C-alpha positions in Angstrom: 4.7 30.9 -3.4 6.1 27.8 -2.6 8.8 27.3 0.0 9.9 23.8 -0.4 8.4 20.2 -0.7 9.5 17.3 1.3 9.0 13.7 0.2 9.8 9.8 1.8 9.0 7.0 0.2 7.6 7.9 -3.5 9.0 6.3 -6.1 12.9 6.8 -6.1 13.1 8.4 -2.8 13.3 6.4 0.3 14.7 8.1 3.0 13.2 11.8 3.8 14.5 14.6 1.0 13.9 18.4 0.6 13.6 20.7 -2.5 13.7 24.2 -1.0 13.1 28.1 -2.9 14.4 29.7 0.5 17.5 31.7 -0.4 20.5 31.3 1.9 22.2 34.2 3.4 25.0 35.2 1.7 25.6 38.6 0.2 27.4 37.4 -2.7 24.6 35.9 -4.6 22.6 37.7 -6.7 19.6 39.9 -5.2 17.7 40.4 -8.5 16.9 37.0 -8.8 14.9 36.8 -5.3 12.1 37.8 -3.8 11.7 39.8 -0.6 9.1 38.0 1.1 10.0 39.7 4.5 13.4 41.1 6.5 13.9 37.3 7.1 13.0 35.6 4.0 13.4 35.6 0.5 12.1 33.4 -2.2 14.1 32.2 -5.5 12.9 33.0 -8.7 13.8 30.1 -10.4 15.7 26.4 -9.3 16.8 23.6 -11.0 17.0 20.1 -10.6 20.2 18.3 -12.4 21.5 15.5 -12.7 22.3 12.6 -14.8 19.6 10.2 -16.5 17.9 7.8 -14.1 18.8 9.7 -10.9 15.7 10.4 -9.8 15.2 13.9 -10.8 11.6 13.6 -12.0 10.0 13.1 -8.4 9.7 15.5 -7.4 7.6 16.6 -10.1 5.7 13.5 -9.7 4.9 14.0 -6.5 3.4 17.6 -7.0 1.4 16.2 -9.8 -0.1 13.1 -7.5 -0.4 15.7 -4.4 -2.1 18.3 -6.8 -4.7 15.5 -8.3 -5.9 13.9 -5.0 -6.1 17.2 -3.2 -8.4 18.8 -6.4 -10.1 15.5 -6.9 -14.1 15.4 -7.0 -15.9 13.9 -4.4 -17.3 11.5 -6.8 -13.9 10.1 -7.9 -13.6 6.8 -6.5 -10.3 6.4 -5.0 -7.8 9.3 -5.9 -5.2 7.6 -4.1 -4.3 5.2 -6.9 -2.7 8.4 -8.6 0.3 7.1 -6.2 0.4 3.4 -7.9 3.9 2.4 -8.0 4.7 5.1 -5.7 5.9 2.4 -2.8 9.6 2.5 -2.8 11.0 -0.7 -3.7 13.4 -1.3 -1.0 11.3 0.0 2.0 11.6 -2.6 5.2 7.8 -2.2 5.1 6.6 -3.6 1.9 3.4 -0.9 1.0 4.2 1.6 3.3 2.5 4.9 3.0 4.6 8.0 0.9 4.8 11.3 2.8 4.7 14.1 1.3 4.7 17.7 2.6 4.8 21.2 1.3 5.1 24.6 3.0 3.9 27.6 1.1 4.4 31.6 2.0 0.9 32.4 2.2 1.1 36.4 2.9 2.5 38.7 6.1 1.5 38.9 9.0 0.2 42.4 9.3 1.3 42.3 13.0 4.7 41.5 12.7 5.5 41.9 9.2 6.7 38.5 9.3 6.1 35.9 6.6 2.8 33.4 6.6 3.9 30.2 6.1 1.1 27.3 5.2 2.3 23.6 6.0 0.1 20.8 4.5 1.4 17.0 4.9 -0.1 14.3 3.7 0.7 10.5 4.7 -1.3 7.8 2.4 -0.9 4.5 0.7 -2.7 3.7 -2.6 -5.6 2.9 -0.4 -6.1 5.6 2.5 -4.8 8.3 4.0 -2.8 7.6 7.0 -2.1 11.4 8.8 -3.1 15.0 7.0 -2.4 18.2 8.7 -2.3 22.0 8.0 -0.2 24.1 10.0 0.7 28.2 9.9 3.9 29.7 11.2 4.7 33.2 11.8 8.2 33.4 12.2 8.8 30.5 14.8 5.1 30.4 16.6 3.1 27.5 15.2 -0.3 27.6 15.1 -2.5 24.1 14.0 -5.4 24.7 11.5 -6.3 21.3 11.4 -5.0 17.7 12.0 -6.5 14.2 10.9 -5.3 10.6 12.0 -5.9 7.2 11.1 -7.0 5.7 14.8 -7.5 2.0 13.5 -6.3 0.6 10.3 -7.4 -2.7 10.6 -11.0 -1.7 11.4 -13.8 -2.7 8.6 -15.3 1.2 9.1 -12.0 3.5 9.1 -12.3 6.0 12.1 -10.2 9.0 12.3 -9.5 11.5 15.3 -9.6 15.3 14.5 -8.3 18.2 15.9 -8.7 21.9 14.8 -7.0 25.1 16.3 -8.7 27.9 17.6 -7.8 30.0 14.4 -9.3 27.5 12.1 -12.2 29.3 10.4 -14.9 26.8 8.3 -16.4 23.5 8.3 -15.2 21.2 11.2 -17.4 18.5 12.8 -20.2 18.3 9.6 -17.5 17.1 7.3 -16.3 14.2 10.2 -17.5 11.1 9.0 -18.4 12.4 5.8 -14.6 12.5 4.4 -14.2 9.2 2.7 -11.0 7.2 3.6 -9.5 7.7 0.5 -10.2 11.7 -0.2 -8.6 14.6 1.7 -10.2 16.6 4.3 -8.5 19.7 2.6 -10.6 19.4 -0.7 -13.4 18.4 1.1 -13.4 21.7 3.4 -12.1 23.6 1.0 -15.2 23.1 -1.5 -17.7 23.6 1.3 -15.9 27.8 1.7 -13.6 26.9 4.3 -11.7 30.2 5.0 -8.7 28.7 6.1 -8.3 26.4 3.9 -9.7 27.9 0.5 -6.4 29.8 0.0 -4.2 26.3 0.3 -6.7 24.3 -2.1 -6.9 27.4 -4.5 -2.6 27.4 -4.8 -3.4 23.7 -5.8 -6.0 24.9 -8.6 -4.7 27.7 -9.9 -1.1 29.0 -9.1 0.5 25.7 -9.4 1.1 25.2 -13.1 3.0 21.6 -14.4 3.5 22.1 -18.0 2.8 19.7 -20.0 5.1 17.9 -23.4 2.8 20.4 -24.9 3.5 18.4 -28.7 0.0 16.5 -28.2 -3.2 17.8 -30.2 -4.5 18.6 -26.3 -1.3 20.9 -25.7 -2.0 22.6 -28.8 -5.3 23.5 -27.8 -4.6 25.0 -24.6 -1.8 27.1 -26.6 -4.9 28.3 -29.0 -7.1 29.3 -25.6 -4.6 30.9 -24.7 -4.0 32.8 -27.4 -7.3 33.6 -28.2 -7.9 35.1 -24.4 -5.2 37.3 -24.9 -4.6 38.5 -28.5 -1.3 40.7 -27.4 0.4 37.2 -26.7 0.6 36.6 -30.5 2.9 39.5 -30.9 4.4 38.4 -27.8 5.4 34.7 -29.2 6.5 36.2 -32.7 9.1 38.0 -30.6 9.9 35.5 -28.2 10.8 33.0 -31.0 12.8 35.9 -33.0 14.6 36.6 -29.9 15.7 32.9 -30.1 17.1 33.1 -33.6 13.8 31.6 -35.4 13.4 34.8 -37.5 11.1 33.2 -40.4 7.8 33.3 -38.2 5.6 36.2 -39.4 2.0 35.9 -38.3 0.7 33.1 -36.2 -3.5 32.3 -37.1 -6.0 29.7 -36.1 -8.4 27.4 -37.8 -11.0 26.1 -34.9 -8.5 24.6 -32.7 -5.3 24.4 -34.7 -2.2 26.5 -34.5 -1.0 27.7 -38.0 2.1 29.8 -37.7 2.9 31.9 -41.3 6.6 31.4 -42.5 8.1 34.0 -44.7 11.6 34.5 -46.9 12.9 36.8 -48.8 10.6 35.8 -52.2 7.5 34.0 -51.1 5.6 33.3 -47.5 4.3 29.4 -46.7 1.7 28.0 -44.0 2.5 24.7 -41.9 0.2 23.4 -39.0 1.5 23.4 -35.4 1.5 19.3 -35.7 4.0 19.4 -38.8 6.9 22.1 -37.3 9.6 21.1 -35.6 9.5 19.5 -32.2 11.9 21.9 -31.0 9.4 24.6 -32.3 6.5 23.4 -30.6 8.2 22.7 -27.4 9.4 26.6 -27.6 5.8 27.6 -27.6 4.3 25.7 -25.1 7.2 27.0 -22.8 6.3 30.6 -23.9 2.4 30.3 -23.9 3.0 29.5 -20.4 5.7 31.9 -19.2 3.6 34.7 -20.6 0.5 33.4 -18.3 3.2 34.0 -15.5 4.0 37.4 -16.2 0.4 38.4 -15.5 -0.4 36.3 -12.7 1.4 34.3 -10.1 2.1 30.7 -10.8 4.4 28.3 -9.6 5.5 26.6 -13.2 6.7 23.4 -13.2 8.8 22.3 -16.6 10.3 18.8 -16.3 12.8 17.9 -18.9 13.4 21.3 -19.5 16.1 21.3 -22.0 14.6 18.5 -24.4 14.7 19.2 -28.1 16.1 22.5 -27.2 19.6 24.9 -27.7 21.5 25.3 -24.6 21.9 29.0 -25.3 17.7 28.8 -25.7 17.6 27.4 -21.9 19.5 30.1 -20.9 17.3 32.7 -22.4 14.5 31.3 -21.3 15.8 31.7 -17.6 17.0 35.2 -17.9 13.5 35.9 -19.9 11.4 34.7 -17.1 13.4 36.5 -14.2 13.3 39.8 -15.9 9.5 40.0 -16.9 7.8 38.5 -13.8 9.3 41.3 -10.8 5.7 42.0 -9.9 3.8 39.1 -9.7 5.9 36.6 -7.5 6.1 33.5 -10.1 8.8 31.1 -9.3 10.2 28.4 -12.1 11.0 24.7 -11.5 13.4 23.7 -14.3 14.2 19.7 -14.0 16.8 18.2 -16.4 20.1 17.2 -17.0 21.4 19.8 -19.2 25.2 21.2 -17.9 23.9 24.3 -19.6 21.8 25.5 -16.6 25.1 25.4 -14.3 26.7 28.2 -16.3 27.7 30.5 -14.0 25.5 33.9 -13.9 22.2 31.7 -15.1 21.1 30.5 -11.6 22.0 31.4 -8.2 23.8 28.7 -6.5 21.4 28.0 -3.7 19.2 27.6 -6.7 20.8 25.0 -8.3 19.6 21.3 -6.8 22.0 17.8 -7.8 20.0 15.0 -7.7 21.7 11.1 -7.5 21.9 7.8 -6.6 23.0 6.5 -3.4 24.7 3.0 -2.5 21.4 1.3 -2.3 20.0 2.8 -5.9 17.7 5.3 -3.8 17.5 9.5 -4.6 19.3 11.6 -3.0 19.3 15.7 -3.5 21.7 18.1 -2.7 22.7 21.9 -3.2 25.0 23.7 -5.0 25.3 26.1 -2.0 26.8 23.2 0.3 29.6 23.7 -1.1 32.0 26.5 -0.4 33.3 28.6 -3.0 
């Protein structure tokens, strides 16, 4: 589960900014909207980043996209750090300074103490090289180093790194020193070698983190078709979901190779339409629904940028309610990024689940939580 993420010098963010899924300790807030990890830690199921157009709401989504692509890049890829292209903050005091991205993940609970096991991964890099990379495990206030990799001389012809490993690290260590390119991550290289310590973190990126594409392209349609074919019961679930948001004329869903066909029925006749010819809002709802169905059966962190685009405010409320009421056993999470004030309606989200984005006086993006304000 994603606990929090901190970024600096990335796109519109200059100074360090954090978005957190950790629930605040306030008994007045809805307890059914959190997952109890341990006695001292509760994680929110659904959060939203809200703000005006151009405020930098999507910066965290872009950071997650970049980090996932960099960590999971094949060893043969020439330079995955090029995905950071254009991320250097325009008003940075040091031109071309590296971006700093940190994520904290709940990796389980400690058998002895019952406290949450939290993994913290740090990557500092620009478009050419990694400056620093590390992974620590936390049990309560106790911090254990797993590995650390720091650039020794950034001006040399052949860049060199200093490595440290903790006593609890399990997997390839010194054999990889000198074999991991300066523009690739040690996390990815060690995980592909089967490191017991780093494989779970790597799998969070590859399997658990799901950043929803817009879903209106032919590639998005193919993903939906593949999922519905793999899970035949989802076809009826999709029809029921569309009915729940008042799209009541769809009676069947069919396939033609990689194309999706909706069968509409009115009082007197039937007609069929390809997915690509349906309304943009119907296609958007279909994409979100199928992604949610997957999060109901497998733990996922579902990230949806422009969450309310093309959708009615009541539909947004229903999507959040459907997500939270159906994923109780999986521990899945939802991050919705949008400018629609419908998500601010009382009861849709907890106060500590609402984050606002705004531009500061120097045009950099700042984030703050609704929970920072007293009732």
